[in-house]
Tab-separated table of C-alpha atoms in Angstrom:
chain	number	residue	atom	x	y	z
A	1	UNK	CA	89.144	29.279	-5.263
A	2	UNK	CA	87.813	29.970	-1.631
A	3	UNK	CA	85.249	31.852	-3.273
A	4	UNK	CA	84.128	29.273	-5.609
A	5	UNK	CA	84.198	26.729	-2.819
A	6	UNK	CA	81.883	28.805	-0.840
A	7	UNK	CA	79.497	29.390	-3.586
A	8	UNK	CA	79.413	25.860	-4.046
A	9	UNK	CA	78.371	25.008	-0.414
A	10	UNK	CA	76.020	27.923	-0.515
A	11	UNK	CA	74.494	26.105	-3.524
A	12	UNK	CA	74.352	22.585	-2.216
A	13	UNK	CA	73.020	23.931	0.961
A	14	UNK	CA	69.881	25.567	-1.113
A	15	UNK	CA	69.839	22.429	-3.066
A	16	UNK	CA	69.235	20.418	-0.175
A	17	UNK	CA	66.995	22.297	1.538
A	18	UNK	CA	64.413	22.519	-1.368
A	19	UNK	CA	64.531	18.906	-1.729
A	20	UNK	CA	63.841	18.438	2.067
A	21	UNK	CA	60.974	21.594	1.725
A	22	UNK	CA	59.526	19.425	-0.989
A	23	UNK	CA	59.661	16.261	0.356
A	24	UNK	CA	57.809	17.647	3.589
A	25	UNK	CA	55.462	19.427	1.130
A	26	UNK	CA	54.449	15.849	-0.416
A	27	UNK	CA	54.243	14.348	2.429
A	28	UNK	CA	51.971	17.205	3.841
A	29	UNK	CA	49.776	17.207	1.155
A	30	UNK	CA	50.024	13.194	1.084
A	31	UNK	CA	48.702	12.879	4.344
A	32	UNK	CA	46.148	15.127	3.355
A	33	UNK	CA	45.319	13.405	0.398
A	34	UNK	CA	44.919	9.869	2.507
A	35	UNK	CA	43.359	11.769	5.543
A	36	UNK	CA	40.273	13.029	3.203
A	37	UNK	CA	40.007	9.931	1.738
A	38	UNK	CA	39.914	8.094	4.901
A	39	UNK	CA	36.325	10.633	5.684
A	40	UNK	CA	34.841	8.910	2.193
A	41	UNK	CA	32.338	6.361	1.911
A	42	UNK	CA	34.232	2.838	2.085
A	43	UNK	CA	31.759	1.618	-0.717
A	44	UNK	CA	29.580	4.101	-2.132
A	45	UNK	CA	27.183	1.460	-3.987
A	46	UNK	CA	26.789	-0.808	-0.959
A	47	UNK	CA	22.731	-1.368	-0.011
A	48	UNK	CA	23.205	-3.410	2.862
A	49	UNK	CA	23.063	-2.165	6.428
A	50	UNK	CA	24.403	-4.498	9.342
A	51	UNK	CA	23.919	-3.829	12.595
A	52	UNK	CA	27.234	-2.763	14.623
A	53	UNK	CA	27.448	-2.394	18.161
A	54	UNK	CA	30.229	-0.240	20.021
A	55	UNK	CA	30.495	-1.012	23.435
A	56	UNK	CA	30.220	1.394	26.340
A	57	UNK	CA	33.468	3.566	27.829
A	58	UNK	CA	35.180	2.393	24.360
A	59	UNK	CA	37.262	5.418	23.400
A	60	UNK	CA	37.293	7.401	19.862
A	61	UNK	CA	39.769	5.134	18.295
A	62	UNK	CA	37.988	1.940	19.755
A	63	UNK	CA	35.166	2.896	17.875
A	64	UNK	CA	37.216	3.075	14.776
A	65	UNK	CA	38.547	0.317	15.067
A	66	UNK	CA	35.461	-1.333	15.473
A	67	UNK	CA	33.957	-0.036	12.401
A	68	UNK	CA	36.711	-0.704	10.205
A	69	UNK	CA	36.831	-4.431	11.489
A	70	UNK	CA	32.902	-4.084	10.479
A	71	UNK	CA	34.322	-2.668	6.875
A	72	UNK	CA	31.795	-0.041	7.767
A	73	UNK	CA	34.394	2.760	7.338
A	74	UNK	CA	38.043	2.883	5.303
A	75	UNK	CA	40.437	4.338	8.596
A	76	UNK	CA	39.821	3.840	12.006
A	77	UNK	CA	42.685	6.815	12.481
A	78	UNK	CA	39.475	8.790	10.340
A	79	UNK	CA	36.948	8.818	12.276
A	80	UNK	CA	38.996	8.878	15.620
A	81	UNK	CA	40.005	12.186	14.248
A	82	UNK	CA	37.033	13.496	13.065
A	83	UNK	CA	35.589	12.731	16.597
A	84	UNK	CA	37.964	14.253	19.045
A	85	UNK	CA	37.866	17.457	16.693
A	86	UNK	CA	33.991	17.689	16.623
A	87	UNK	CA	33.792	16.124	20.222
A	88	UNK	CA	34.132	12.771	21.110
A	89	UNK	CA	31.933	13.113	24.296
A	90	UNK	CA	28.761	13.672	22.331
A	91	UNK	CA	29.280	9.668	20.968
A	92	UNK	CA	26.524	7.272	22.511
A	93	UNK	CA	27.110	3.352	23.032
A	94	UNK	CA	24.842	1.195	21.719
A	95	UNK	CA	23.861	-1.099	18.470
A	96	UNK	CA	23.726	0.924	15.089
A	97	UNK	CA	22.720	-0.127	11.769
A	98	UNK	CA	25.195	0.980	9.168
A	99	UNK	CA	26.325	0.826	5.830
A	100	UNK	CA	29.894	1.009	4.038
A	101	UNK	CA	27.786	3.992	1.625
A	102	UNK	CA	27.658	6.292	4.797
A	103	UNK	CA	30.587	8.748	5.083
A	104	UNK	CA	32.800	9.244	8.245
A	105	UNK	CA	30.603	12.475	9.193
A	106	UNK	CA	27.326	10.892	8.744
A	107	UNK	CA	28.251	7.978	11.130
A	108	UNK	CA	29.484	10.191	13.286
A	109	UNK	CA	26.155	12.404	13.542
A	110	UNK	CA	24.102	9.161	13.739
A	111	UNK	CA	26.002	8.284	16.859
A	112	UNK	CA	26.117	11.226	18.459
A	113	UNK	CA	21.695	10.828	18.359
A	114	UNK	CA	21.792	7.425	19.690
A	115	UNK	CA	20.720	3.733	18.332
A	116	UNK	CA	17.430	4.529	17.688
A	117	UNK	CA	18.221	7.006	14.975
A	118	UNK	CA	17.464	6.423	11.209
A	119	UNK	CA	20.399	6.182	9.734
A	120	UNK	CA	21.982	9.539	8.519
A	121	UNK	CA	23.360	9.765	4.755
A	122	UNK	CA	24.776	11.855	2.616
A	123	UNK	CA	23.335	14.394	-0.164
A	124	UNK	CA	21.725	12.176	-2.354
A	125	UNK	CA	21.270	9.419	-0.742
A	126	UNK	CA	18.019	7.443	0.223
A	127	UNK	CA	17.686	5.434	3.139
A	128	UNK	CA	14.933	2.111	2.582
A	129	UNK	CA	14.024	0.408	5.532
A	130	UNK	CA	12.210	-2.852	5.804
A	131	UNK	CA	9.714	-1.892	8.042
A	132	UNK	CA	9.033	1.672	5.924
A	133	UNK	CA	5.756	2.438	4.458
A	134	UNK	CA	5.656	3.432	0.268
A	135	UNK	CA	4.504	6.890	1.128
A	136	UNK	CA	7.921	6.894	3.217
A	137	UNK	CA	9.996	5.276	0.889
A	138	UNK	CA	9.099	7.942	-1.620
A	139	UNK	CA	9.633	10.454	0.842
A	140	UNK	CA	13.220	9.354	1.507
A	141	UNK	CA	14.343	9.153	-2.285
A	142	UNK	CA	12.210	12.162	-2.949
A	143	UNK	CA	14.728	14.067	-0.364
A	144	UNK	CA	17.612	12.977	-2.185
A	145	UNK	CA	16.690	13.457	-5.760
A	146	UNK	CA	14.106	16.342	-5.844
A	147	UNK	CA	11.806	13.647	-7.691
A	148	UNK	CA	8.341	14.394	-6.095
A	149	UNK	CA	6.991	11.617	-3.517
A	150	UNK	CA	3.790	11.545	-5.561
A	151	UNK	CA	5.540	10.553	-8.845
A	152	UNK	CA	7.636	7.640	-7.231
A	153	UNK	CA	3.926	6.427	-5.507
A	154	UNK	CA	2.454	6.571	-9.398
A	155	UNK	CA	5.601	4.708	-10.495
A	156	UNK	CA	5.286	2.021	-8.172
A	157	UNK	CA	1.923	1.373	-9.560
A	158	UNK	CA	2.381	2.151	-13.221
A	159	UNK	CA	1.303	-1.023	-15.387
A	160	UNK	CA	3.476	0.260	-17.746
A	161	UNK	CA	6.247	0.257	-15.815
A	162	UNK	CA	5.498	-3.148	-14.517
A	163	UNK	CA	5.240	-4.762	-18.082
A	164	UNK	CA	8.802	-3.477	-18.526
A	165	UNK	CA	10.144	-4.757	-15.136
A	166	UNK	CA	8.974	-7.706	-15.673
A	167	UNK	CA	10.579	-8.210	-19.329
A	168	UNK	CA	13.871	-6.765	-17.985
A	169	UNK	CA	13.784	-9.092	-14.728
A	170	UNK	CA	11.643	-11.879	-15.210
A	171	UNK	CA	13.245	-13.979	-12.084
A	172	UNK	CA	12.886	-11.294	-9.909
A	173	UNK	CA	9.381	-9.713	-10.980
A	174	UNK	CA	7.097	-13.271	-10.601
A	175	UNK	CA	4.098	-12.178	-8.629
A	176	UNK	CA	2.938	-9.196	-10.453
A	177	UNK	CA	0.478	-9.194	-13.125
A	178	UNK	CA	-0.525	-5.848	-14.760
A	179	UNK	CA	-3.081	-7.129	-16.635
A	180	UNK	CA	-4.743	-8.461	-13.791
A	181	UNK	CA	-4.788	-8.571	-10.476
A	182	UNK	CA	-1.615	-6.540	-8.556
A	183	UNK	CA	-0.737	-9.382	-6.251
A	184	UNK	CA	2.795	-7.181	-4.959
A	185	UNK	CA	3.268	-3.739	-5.881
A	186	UNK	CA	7.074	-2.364	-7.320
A	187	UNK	CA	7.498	-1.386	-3.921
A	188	UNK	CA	7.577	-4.872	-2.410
A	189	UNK	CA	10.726	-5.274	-5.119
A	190	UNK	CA	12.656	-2.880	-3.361
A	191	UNK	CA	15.621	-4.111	-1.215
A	192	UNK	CA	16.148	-2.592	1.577
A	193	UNK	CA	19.263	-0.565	2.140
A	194	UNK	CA	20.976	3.003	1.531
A	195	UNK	CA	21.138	3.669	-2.095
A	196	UNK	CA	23.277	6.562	-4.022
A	197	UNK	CA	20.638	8.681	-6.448
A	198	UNK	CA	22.685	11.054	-7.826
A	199	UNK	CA	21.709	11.575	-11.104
A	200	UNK	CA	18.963	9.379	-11.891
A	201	UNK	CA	16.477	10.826	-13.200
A	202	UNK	CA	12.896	10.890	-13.052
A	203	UNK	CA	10.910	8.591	-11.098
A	204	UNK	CA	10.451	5.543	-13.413
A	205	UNK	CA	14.074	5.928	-13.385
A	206	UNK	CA	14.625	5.632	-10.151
A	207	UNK	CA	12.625	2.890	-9.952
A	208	UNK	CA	14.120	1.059	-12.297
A	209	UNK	CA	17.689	1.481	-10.677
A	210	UNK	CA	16.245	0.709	-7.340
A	211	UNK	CA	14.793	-2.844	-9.351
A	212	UNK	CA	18.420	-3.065	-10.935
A	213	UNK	CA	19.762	-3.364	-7.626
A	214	UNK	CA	17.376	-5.677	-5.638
A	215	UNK	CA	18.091	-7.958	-9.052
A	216	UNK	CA	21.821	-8.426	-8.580
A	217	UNK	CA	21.391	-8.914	-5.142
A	218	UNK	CA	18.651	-11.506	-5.021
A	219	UNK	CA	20.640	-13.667	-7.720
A	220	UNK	CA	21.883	-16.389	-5.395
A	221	UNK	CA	18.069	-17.044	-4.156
A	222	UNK	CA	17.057	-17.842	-7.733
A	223	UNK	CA	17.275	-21.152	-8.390
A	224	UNK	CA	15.153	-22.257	-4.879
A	225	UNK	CA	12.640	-19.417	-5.786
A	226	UNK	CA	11.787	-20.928	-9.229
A	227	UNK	CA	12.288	-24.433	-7.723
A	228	UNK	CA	9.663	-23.769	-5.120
A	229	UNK	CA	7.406	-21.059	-6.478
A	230	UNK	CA	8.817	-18.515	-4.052
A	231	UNK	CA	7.874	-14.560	-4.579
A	232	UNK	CA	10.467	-12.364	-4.635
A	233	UNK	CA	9.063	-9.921	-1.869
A	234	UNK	CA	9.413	-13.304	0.805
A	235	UNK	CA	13.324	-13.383	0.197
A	236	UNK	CA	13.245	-9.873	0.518
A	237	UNK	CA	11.570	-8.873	3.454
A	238	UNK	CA	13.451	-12.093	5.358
A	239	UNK	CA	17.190	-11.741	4.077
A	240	UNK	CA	17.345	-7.931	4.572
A	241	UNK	CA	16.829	-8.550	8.277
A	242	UNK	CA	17.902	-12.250	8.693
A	243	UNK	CA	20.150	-13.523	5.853
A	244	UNK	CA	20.645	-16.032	3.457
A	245	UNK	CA	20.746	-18.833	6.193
A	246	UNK	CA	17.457	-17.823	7.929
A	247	UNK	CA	15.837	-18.217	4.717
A	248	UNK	CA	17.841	-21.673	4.026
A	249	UNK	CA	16.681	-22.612	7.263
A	250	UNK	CA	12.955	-21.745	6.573
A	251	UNK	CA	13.047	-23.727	3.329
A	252	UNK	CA	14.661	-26.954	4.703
A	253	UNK	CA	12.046	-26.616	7.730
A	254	UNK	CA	9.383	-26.607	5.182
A	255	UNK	CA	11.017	-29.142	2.990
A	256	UNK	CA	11.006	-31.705	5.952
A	257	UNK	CA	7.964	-31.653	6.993
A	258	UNK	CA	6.040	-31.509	3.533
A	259	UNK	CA	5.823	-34.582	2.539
A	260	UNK	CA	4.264	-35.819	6.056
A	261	UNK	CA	2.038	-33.403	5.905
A	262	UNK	CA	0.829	-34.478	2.548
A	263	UNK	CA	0.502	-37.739	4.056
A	264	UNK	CA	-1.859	-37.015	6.788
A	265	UNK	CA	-3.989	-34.931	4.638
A	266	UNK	CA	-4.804	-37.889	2.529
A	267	UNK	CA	-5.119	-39.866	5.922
A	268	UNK	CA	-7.631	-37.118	7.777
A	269	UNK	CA	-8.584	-35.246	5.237
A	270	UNK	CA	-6.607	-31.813	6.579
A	271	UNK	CA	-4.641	-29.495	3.829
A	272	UNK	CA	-1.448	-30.064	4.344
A	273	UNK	CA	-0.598	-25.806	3.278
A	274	UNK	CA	-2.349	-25.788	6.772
A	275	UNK	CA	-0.567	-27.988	8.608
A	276	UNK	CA	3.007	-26.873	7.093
A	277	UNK	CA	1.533	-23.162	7.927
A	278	UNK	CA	0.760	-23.859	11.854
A	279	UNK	CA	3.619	-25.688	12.606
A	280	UNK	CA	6.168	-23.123	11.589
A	281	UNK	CA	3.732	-20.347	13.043
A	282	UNK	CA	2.937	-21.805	16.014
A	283	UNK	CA	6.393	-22.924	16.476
A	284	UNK	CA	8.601	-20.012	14.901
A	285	UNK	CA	10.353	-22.356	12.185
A	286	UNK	CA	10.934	-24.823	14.931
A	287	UNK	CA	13.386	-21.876	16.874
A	288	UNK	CA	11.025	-22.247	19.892
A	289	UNK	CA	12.309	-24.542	23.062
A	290	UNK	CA	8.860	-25.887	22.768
A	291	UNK	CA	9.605	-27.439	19.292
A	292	UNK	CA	12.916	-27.424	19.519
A	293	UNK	CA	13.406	-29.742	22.753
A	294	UNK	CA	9.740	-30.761	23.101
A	295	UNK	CA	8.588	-31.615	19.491
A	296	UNK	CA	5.694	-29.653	20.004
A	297	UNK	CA	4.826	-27.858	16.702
A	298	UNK	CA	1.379	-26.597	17.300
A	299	UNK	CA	1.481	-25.170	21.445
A	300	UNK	CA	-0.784	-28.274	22.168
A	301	UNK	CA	-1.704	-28.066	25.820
A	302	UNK	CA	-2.460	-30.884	28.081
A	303	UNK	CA	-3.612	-31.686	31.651
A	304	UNK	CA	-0.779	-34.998	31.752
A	305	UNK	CA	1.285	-34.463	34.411
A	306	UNK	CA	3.664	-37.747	34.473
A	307	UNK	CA	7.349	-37.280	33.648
A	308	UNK	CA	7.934	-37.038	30.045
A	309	UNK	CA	4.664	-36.300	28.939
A	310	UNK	CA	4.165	-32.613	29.704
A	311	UNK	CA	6.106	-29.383	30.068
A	312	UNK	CA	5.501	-25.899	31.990
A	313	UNK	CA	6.125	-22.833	29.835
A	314	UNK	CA	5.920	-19.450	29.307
A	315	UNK	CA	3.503	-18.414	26.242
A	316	UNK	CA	1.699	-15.368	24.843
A	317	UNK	CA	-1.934	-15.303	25.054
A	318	UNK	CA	-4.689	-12.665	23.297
A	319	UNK	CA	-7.284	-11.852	26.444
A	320	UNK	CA	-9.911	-9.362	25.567
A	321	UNK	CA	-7.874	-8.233	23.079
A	322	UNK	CA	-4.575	-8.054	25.281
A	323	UNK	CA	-1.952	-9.964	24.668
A	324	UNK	CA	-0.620	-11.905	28.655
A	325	UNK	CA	2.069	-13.825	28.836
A	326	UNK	CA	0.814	-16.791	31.069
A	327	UNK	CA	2.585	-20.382	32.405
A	328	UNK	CA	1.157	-23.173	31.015
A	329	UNK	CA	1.274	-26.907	30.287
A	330	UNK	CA	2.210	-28.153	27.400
A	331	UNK	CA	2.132	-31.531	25.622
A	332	UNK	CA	5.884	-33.723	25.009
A	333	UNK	CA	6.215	-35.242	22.021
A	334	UNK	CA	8.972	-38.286	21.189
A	335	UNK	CA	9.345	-37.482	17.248
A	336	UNK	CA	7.507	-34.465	15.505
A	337	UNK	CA	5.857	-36.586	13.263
A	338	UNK	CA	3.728	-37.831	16.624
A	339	UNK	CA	3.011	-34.104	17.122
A	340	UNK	CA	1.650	-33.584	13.268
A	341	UNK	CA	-0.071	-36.760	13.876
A	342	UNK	CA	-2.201	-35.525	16.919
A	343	UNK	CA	-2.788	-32.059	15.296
A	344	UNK	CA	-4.401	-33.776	12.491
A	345	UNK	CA	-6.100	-36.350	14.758
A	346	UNK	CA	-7.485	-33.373	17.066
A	347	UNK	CA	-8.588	-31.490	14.163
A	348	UNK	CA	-10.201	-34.441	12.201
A	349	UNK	CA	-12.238	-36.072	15.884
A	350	UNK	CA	-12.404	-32.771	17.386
A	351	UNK	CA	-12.432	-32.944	21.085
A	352	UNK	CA	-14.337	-35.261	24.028
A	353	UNK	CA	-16.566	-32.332	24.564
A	354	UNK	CA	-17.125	-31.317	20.946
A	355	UNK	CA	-16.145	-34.405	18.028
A	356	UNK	CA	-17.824	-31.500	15.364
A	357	UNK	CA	-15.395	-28.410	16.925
A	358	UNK	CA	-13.173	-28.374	13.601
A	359	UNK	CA	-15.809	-29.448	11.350
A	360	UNK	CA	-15.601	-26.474	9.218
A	361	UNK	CA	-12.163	-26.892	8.536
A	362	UNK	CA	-12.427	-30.165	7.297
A	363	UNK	CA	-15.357	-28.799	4.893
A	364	UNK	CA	-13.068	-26.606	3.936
A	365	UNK	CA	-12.084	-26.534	-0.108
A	366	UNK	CA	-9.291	-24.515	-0.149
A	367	UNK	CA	-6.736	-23.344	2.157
A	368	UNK	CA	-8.343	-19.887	2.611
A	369	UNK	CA	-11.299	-20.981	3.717
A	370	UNK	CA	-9.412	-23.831	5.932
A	371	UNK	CA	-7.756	-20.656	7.725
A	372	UNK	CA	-11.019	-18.801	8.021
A	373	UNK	CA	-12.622	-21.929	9.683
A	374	UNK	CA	-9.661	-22.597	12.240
A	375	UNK	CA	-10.592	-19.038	13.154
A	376	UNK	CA	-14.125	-19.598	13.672
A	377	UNK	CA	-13.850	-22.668	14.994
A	378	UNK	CA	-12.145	-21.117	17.986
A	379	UNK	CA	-8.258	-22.960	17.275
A	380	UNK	CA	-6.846	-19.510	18.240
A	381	UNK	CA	-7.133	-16.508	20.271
A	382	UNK	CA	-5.284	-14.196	18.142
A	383	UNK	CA	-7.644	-12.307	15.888
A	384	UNK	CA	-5.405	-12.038	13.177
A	385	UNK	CA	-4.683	-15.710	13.260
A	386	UNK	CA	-6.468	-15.935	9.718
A	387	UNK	CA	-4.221	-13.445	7.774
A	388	UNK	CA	-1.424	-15.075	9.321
A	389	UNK	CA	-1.393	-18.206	8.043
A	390	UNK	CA	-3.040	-17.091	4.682
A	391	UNK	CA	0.157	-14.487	4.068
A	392	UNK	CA	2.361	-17.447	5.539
A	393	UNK	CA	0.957	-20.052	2.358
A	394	UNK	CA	1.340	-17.431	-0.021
A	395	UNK	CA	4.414	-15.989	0.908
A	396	UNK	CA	5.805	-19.591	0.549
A	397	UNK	CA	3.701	-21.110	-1.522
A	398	UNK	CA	2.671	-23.750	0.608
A	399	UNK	CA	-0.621	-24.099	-2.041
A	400	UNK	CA	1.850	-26.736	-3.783
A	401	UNK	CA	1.411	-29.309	-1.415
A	402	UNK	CA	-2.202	-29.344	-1.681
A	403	UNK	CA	-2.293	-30.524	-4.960
């Protein structure tokens, strides 16, 4: 009986221990399991970058915790981790742009070369900035699909291709006309942000999923671009850096002013695409203090020194081809109607040294040979004045209110 009795607390014994060896062996390989995926991408498919800042003397885990709160990464114990294993001192402060596609060991690299670095990606992945040419843009997906750079140029160009853009995604492909005149080129299509090209295919293909993509996420701008005529390549190249509520902004600025402007071009005889155009130039979208607090949409100057009527600023000015920032005095306005009002006035009289100074604007029969005149006509000292407002009325299609 002793015997037995000891055989059976021998067996127990075993029994137990193999349960507790394979409960530590699940959690083992549990933790491992969560650990990895904690290195992952947090959302492979994501496009968007957002800018991320981690502040100076924050430690590894601070970090983490600050890109997880971003939902940049999926563990904040991850990357903390990862970090004091590959060295945690090589991690620079600063303000990043990042996406929820890029791994744990990707961010980590990127950090450890500083805020100015492109962001770093994994195998097959291409990064798209806003401010990249074509001929880089190619380079960057032809890096992570093998796809020459030459063949994604051709596609970007192919009329071909275009024709079947445009009957796949008619909202987002207005502005381009293969039979005709290019007016945007695929490229401009292209939203900007870290895509995953594994697998794709050849170029057109690539193309195509790039177009896929800028699609889905331009969907909520549709209805205001139809309503107002607005390309595709002006939400674009806004929202990627602003957002939605810069371009809201933009469109209500425009949207308020319109119909005044309309008004004095029937009363002066000035286009009102050029009046809309140099007011939200000349005052950034009314986001300058001039404009802002002063009513001042157009920098007007003035020599009117009594309280209330004039204001000493900053502002940028082109010298021999140099642009100085100078102090100046500038003209206060009580409504910004008065301001459009003048603007129109000063450009339909002129001024009491020259009543003919604008006279070739008001000749003018369209709006770009109104911006041409302004330009001779000596409204501006910036050069590229001209191409400004002319890409300005197109990109918003400001033309409407002429008619």
């Amino acid at each position: 009986m002793r015997v037995q009795k000891r055989r059976r607390k021998k067996r127990s014994f075993f029994v137990k221990l193999m349960a507790a060896m394979a409960v530590i062996i699940i959690a083992y390989f549990s933790f491992k399991i969560i650990s990895d995926t904690g290195y992952q991408a947090l959302n492979p498919n994501d496009t968007k970058f957002k800018a991320v800042t981690i502040k100076s003397g924050s430690t590894p885990q601070e970090m983490g915790d600050t890109l997880q709160k971003e939902k940049i990464i999926r563990s904040s114990h991850a990357f903390a981790k990862y970090a004091k294993q590959y060295g945690s001192e090589k991690l620079i402060a600063g303000t990043y742009l990042l996406s929820a596609a890029q791994d744990v060991e990707s961010i980590y690299k990127q950090m450890t070369i500083g805020p100015t670095a492109a962001p770093q990606l994994p195998e097959g992945y291409a990064y798209i900035g806003n401010t990249q040419t074509p001929e880089q843009t190619a380079q960057s997906i032809a890096t992570a699909t093998n796809v020459p750079s030459a063949k994604i140029l051709q596609a970007y160009d192919d009329k071909n291709l275009i024709k079947k853009m445009e009957a796949k995604y008619p909202q987002l492909m207005k502005g381009v006309n293969p039979s005709g005149k290019t007016t945007y080129k695929l490229y401009d299509y292209v939203y900007p942000g870290v895509y995953n090209l594994k697998g794709s295919g050849n170029a057109d293909a690539v193309v195509e999923k790039l177009l896929g993509i800028a699609n889905d996420d331009l969907k909520p701008y549709y209805s205001e671009m139809k309503a107002n005529g607005i390309p595709a390549p002006t939400v674009i190249s806004l929202t990627s850096v602003s957002g939605k509520s810069e371009f809201e902004r933009r469109l209500k600025f425009i949207k308020k002013i319109a119909p005044y402007a309309q008004e004095l071009s029937k009363e002066y005889g000035i286009l009102a695409s050029i009046s809309i155009a140099q007011a939200a130039h000349e005052s950034n979208w009314d986001n300058s203090i001039l404009s802002s607090k002063y009513n001042n949409y157009y920098g007007v100057k003035t020599q009117d020194e009594r309280a209330g009527k004039s204001v000493v600023l900053e502002t940028s000015e082109v010298v021999d081809g140099e642009t100085q920032t100078q102090k100046a005095r500038f003209a206060v306005y009580k409504s910004w109607k008065d301001s459009m009002k003048q603007h129109a006035e000063t450009l339909a009289k002129g001024n009491t040294w020259n009543p003919d100074q604008f006279k070739d604007v008001l000749a003018a029969k369209n709006y770009k040979q109104a911006a041409k005149a302004l330009q001779d006509d000596s409204y501006a000292t910036d050069t590229n004045y001209t191409q400004l407002l002319i890409k300005l009325i197109e990109s918003w299609n400001l033309e409407q209110y002429d008619k």
